CSV table of C-alpha atoms in Angstrom, one decimal:
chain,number,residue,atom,x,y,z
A,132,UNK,CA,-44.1,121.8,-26.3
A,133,UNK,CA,-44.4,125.6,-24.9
A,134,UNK,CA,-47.1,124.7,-22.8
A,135,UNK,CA,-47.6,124.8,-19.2
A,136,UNK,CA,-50.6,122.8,-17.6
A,137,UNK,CA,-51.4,124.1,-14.1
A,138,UNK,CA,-54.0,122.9,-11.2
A,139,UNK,CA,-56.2,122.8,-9.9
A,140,UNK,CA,-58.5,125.4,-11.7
A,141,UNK,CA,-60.0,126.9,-8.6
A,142,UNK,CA,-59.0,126.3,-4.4
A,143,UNK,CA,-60.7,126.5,-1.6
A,144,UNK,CA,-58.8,126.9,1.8
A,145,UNK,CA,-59.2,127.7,5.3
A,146,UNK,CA,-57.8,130.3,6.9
A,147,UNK,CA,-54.2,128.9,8.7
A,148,UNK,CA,-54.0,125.8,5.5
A,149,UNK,CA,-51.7,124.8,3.5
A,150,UNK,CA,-52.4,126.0,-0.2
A,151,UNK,CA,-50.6,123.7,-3.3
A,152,UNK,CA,-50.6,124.8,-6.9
A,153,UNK,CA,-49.0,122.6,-9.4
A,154,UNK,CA,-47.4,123.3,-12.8
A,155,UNK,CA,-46.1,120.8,-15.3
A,156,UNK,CA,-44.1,122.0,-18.4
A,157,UNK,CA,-42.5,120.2,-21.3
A,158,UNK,CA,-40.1,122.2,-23.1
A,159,UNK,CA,-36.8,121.6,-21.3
A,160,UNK,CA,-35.1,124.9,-22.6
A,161,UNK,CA,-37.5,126.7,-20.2
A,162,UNK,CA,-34.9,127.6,-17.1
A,163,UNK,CA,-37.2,130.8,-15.2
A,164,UNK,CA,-40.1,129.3,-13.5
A,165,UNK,CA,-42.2,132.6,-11.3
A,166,UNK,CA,-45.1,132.8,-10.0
A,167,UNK,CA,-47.1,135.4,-10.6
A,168,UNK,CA,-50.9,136.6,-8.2
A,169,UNK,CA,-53.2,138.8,-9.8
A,170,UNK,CA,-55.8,140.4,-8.2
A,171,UNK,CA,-59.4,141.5,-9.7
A,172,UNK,CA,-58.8,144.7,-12.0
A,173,UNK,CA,-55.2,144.6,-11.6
A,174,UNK,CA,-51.8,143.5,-13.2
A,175,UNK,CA,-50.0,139.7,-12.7
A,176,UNK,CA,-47.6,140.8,-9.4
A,177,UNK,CA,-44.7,139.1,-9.1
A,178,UNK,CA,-44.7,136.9,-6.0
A,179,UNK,CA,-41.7,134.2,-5.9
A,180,UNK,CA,-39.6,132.8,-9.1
A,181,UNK,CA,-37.2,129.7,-9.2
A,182,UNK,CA,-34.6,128.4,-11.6
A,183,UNK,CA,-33.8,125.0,-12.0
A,184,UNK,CA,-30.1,124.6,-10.3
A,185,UNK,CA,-32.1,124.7,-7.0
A,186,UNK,CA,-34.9,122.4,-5.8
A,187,UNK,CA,-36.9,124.8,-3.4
A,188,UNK,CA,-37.0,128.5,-2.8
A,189,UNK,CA,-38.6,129.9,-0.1
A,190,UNK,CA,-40.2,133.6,1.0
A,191,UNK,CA,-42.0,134.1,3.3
A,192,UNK,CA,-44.8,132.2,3.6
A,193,UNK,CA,-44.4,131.4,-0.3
A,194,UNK,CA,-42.3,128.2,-1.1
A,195,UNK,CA,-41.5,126.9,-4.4
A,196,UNK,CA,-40.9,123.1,-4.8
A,197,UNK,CA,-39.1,122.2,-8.3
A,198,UNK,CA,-38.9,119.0,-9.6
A,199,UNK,CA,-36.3,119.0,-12.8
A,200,UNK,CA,-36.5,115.1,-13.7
A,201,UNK,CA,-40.4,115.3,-13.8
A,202,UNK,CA,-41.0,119.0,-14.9
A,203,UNK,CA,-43.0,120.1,-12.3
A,204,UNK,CA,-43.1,122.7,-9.9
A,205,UNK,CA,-45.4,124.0,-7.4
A,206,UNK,CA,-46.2,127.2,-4.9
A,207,UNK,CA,-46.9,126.3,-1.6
A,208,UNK,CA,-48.4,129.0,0.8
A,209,UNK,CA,-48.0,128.5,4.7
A,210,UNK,CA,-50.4,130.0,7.0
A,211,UNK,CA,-53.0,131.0,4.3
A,212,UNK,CA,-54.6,134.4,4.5
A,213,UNK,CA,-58.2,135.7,3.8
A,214,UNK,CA,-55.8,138.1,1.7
A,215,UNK,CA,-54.2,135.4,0.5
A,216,UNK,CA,-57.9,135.3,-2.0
A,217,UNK,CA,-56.5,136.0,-6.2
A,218,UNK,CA,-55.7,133.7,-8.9
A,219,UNK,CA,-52.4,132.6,-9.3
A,220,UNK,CA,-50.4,131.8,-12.6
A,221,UNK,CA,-47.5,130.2,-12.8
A,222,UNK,CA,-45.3,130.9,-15.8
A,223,UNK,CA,-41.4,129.8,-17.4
A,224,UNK,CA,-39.4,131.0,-19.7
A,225,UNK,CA,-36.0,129.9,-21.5
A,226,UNK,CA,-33.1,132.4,-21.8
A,227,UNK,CA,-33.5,131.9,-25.8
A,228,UNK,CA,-36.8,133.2,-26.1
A,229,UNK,CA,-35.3,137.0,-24.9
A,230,UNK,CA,-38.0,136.7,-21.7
A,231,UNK,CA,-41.4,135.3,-23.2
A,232,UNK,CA,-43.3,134.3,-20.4
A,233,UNK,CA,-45.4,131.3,-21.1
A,234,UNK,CA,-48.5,131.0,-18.1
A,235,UNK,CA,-50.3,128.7,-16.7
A,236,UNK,CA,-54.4,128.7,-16.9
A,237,UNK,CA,-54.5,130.0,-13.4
A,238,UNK,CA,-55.7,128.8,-9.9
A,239,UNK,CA,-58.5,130.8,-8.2
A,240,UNK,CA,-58.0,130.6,-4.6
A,241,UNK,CA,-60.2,131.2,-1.8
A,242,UNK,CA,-59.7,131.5,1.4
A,243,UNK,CA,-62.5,131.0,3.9
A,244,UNK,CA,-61.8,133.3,7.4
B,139,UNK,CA,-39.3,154.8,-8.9
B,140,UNK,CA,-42.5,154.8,-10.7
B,141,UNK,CA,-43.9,151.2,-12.0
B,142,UNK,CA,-45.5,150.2,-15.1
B,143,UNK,CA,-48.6,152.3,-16.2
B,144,UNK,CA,-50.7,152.3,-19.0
B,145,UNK,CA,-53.2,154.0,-20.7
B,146,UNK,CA,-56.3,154.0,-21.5
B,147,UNK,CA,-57.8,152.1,-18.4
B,148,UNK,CA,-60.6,150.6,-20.2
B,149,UNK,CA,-61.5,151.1,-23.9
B,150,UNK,CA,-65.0,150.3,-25.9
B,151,UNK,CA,-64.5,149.8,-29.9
B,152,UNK,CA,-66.4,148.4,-32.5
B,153,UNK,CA,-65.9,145.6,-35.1
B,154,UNK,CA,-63.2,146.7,-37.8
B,155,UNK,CA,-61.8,149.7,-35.9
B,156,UNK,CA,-58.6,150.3,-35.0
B,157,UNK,CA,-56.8,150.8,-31.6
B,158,UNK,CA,-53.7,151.9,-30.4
B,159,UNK,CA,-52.8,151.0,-26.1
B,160,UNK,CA,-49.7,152.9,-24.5
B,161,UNK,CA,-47.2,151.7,-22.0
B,162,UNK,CA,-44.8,153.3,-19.7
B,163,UNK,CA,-42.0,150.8,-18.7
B,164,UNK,CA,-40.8,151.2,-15.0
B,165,UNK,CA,-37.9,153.5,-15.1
B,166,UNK,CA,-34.9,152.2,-15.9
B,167,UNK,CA,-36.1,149.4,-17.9
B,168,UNK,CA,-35.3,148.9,-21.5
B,169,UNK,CA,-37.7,146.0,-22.5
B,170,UNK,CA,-41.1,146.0,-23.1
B,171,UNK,CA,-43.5,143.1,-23.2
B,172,UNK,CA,-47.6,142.9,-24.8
B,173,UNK,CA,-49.5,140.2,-23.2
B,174,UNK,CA,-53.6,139.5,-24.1
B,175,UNK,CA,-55.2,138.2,-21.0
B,176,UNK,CA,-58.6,136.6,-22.2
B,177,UNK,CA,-61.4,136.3,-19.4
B,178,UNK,CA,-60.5,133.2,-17.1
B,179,UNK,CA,-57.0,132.6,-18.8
B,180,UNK,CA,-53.3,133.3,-18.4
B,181,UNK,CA,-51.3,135.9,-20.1
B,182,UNK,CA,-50.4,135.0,-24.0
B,183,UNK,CA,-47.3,136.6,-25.3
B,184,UNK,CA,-48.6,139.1,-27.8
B,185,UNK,CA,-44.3,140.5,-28.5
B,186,UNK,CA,-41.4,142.3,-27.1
B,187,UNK,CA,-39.6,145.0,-28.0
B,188,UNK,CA,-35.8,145.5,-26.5
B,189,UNK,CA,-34.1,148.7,-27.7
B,190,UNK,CA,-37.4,149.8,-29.9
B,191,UNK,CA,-37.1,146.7,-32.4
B,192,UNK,CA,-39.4,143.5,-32.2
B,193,UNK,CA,-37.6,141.0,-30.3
B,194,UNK,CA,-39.8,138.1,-30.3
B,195,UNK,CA,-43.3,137.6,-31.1
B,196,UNK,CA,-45.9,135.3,-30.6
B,197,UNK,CA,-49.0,133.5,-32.2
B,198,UNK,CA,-50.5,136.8,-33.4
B,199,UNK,CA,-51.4,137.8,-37.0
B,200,UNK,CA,-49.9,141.1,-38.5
B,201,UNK,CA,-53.3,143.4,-37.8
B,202,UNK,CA,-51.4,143.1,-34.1
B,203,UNK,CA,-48.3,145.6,-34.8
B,204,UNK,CA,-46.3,147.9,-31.8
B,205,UNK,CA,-43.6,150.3,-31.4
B,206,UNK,CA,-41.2,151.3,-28.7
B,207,UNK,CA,-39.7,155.1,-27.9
B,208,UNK,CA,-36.3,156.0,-27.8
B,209,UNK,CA,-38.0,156.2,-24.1
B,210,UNK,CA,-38.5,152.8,-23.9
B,211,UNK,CA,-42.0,153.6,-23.6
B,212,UNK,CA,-44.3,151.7,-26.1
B,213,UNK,CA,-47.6,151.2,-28.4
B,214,UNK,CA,-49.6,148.1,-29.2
B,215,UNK,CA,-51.6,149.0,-32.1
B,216,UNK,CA,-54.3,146.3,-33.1
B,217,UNK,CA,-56.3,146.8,-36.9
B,218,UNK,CA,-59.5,145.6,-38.3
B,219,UNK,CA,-60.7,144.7,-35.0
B,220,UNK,CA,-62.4,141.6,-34.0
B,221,UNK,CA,-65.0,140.2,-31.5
B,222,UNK,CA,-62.0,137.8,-29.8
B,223,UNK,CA,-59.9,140.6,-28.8
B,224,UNK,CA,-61.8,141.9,-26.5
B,225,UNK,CA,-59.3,141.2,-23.2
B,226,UNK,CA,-57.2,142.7,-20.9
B,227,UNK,CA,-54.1,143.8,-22.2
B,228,UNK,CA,-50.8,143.7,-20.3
B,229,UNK,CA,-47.6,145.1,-20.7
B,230,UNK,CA,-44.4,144.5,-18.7
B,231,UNK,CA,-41.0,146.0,-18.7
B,232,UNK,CA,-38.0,144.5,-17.3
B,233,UNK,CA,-34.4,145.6,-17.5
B,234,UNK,CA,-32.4,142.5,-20.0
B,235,UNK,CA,-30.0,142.0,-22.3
B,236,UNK,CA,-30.7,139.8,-25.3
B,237,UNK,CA,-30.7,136.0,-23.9
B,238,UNK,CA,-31.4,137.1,-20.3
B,239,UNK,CA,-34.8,136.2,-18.1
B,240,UNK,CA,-35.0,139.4,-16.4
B,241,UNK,CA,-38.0,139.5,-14.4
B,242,UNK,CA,-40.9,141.1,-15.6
B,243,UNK,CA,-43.1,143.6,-14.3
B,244,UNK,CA,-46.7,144.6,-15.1
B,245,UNK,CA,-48.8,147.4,-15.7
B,246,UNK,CA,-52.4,147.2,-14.6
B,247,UNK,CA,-53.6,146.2,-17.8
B,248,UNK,CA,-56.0,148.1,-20.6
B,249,UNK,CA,-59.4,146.2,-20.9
B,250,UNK,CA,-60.3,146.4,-24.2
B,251,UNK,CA,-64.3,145.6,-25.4
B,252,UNK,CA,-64.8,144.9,-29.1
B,253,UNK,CA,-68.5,145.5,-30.2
């Protein structure tokens, strides 16, 4: 019940796409959904985090979609950028569990110039 | 406002030994945060520690033990160690009271290689 299943494993996108990553959790205490993008040799950054009173949050080029009834959410980047190229995890956490981020398996994306 | 650091950056042990990983939380944080990131995978909660006692821990045997400063800085300490924990490991500090999702911030990670 702590899991959270995200996809797809790996993305491949050209420069000036669209870029979707999808999470799906099932424990309904969770109620602090971020994303987090990691680079090679470096720490989870924080990117964009959502919590379930609203049903989008945009930054930037960075949108997250959140679907309460079905527990899902997604990260949708606009305009993606060669730059744009790390993994990406998506994580939640309930207030209970004093900040225990549970993550996603990660998306690899790529993205071709 | 520094961020998170930690130290060392990478670390080569053998089978049985012990190690000890170091964490400075950004400043003004109070909570500190393990996390073992396994080749290819996400994060796993290792603990936490809020006000230097263990606030929360995951699924991690004993031989994985920590300690925060009056500092907030903070130790993992891992005994009798084994092949599968060689990994990154991550900390993260955030500034929370108990019940609060504060967000959390990470270090660049240790990369630990068990031999």
């Amino acid at each position: 019940q702590q899991q959270v299943k995200q996809s797809p494993q790996s993305l491949i996108v050209q420069k000036g796409g669209i870029s979707i990553i999808n999470c799906a959790y099932e424990n309904t205490a969770f109620d602090y959904f971020p994303w987090y993008q990691q680079f090679p040799g470096k720490g989870p950054a924080l990117l964009i985090a959502i919590r379930p009173d609203v049903s989008e949050k945009k930054e930037g080029r960075f949108t997250i979609s959140f679907n309460k009834s079905a527990k899902q959410f997604s990260l949708h980047i606009m305009d993606s950028q060669p730059g744009d190229s790390a993994t990406y995890f998506c994580a939640a956490t309930a207030g209970t569990s004093y900040g225990k981020l549970t993550f996603g398996q990660g998306t690899i994306l790529t993205v071709h110039p | 406002e520094t961020g998170v650091t930690q130290s060392p950056t990478h670390l080569i042990k053998t089978r049985g030994q012990q190690v000890t990983l170091r964490c400075s939380s950004q400043s003004g944080h109070n909570t500190v945060s393990w996390y073992q990131q396994a080749l290819g995978q996400g994060p796993q909660f290792i603990f936490q520690y809020y006000r230097e006692e263990e606030n929360g821990r995951g699924n991690f045997p004993p031989r994985f033990s920590g300690l925060q400063f009056p500092n907030y800085s903070s130790e993992l300490n891992v005994n009798a160690l084994e092949l599968d924990d060689s990994a990154l490991y991550l900390c993260a500090s955030s500034l929370a009271n108990r019940g609060s999702t504060d967000t959390q911030y990470f270090g660049p990670g240790t990369r630990l290689t068990v031999l």
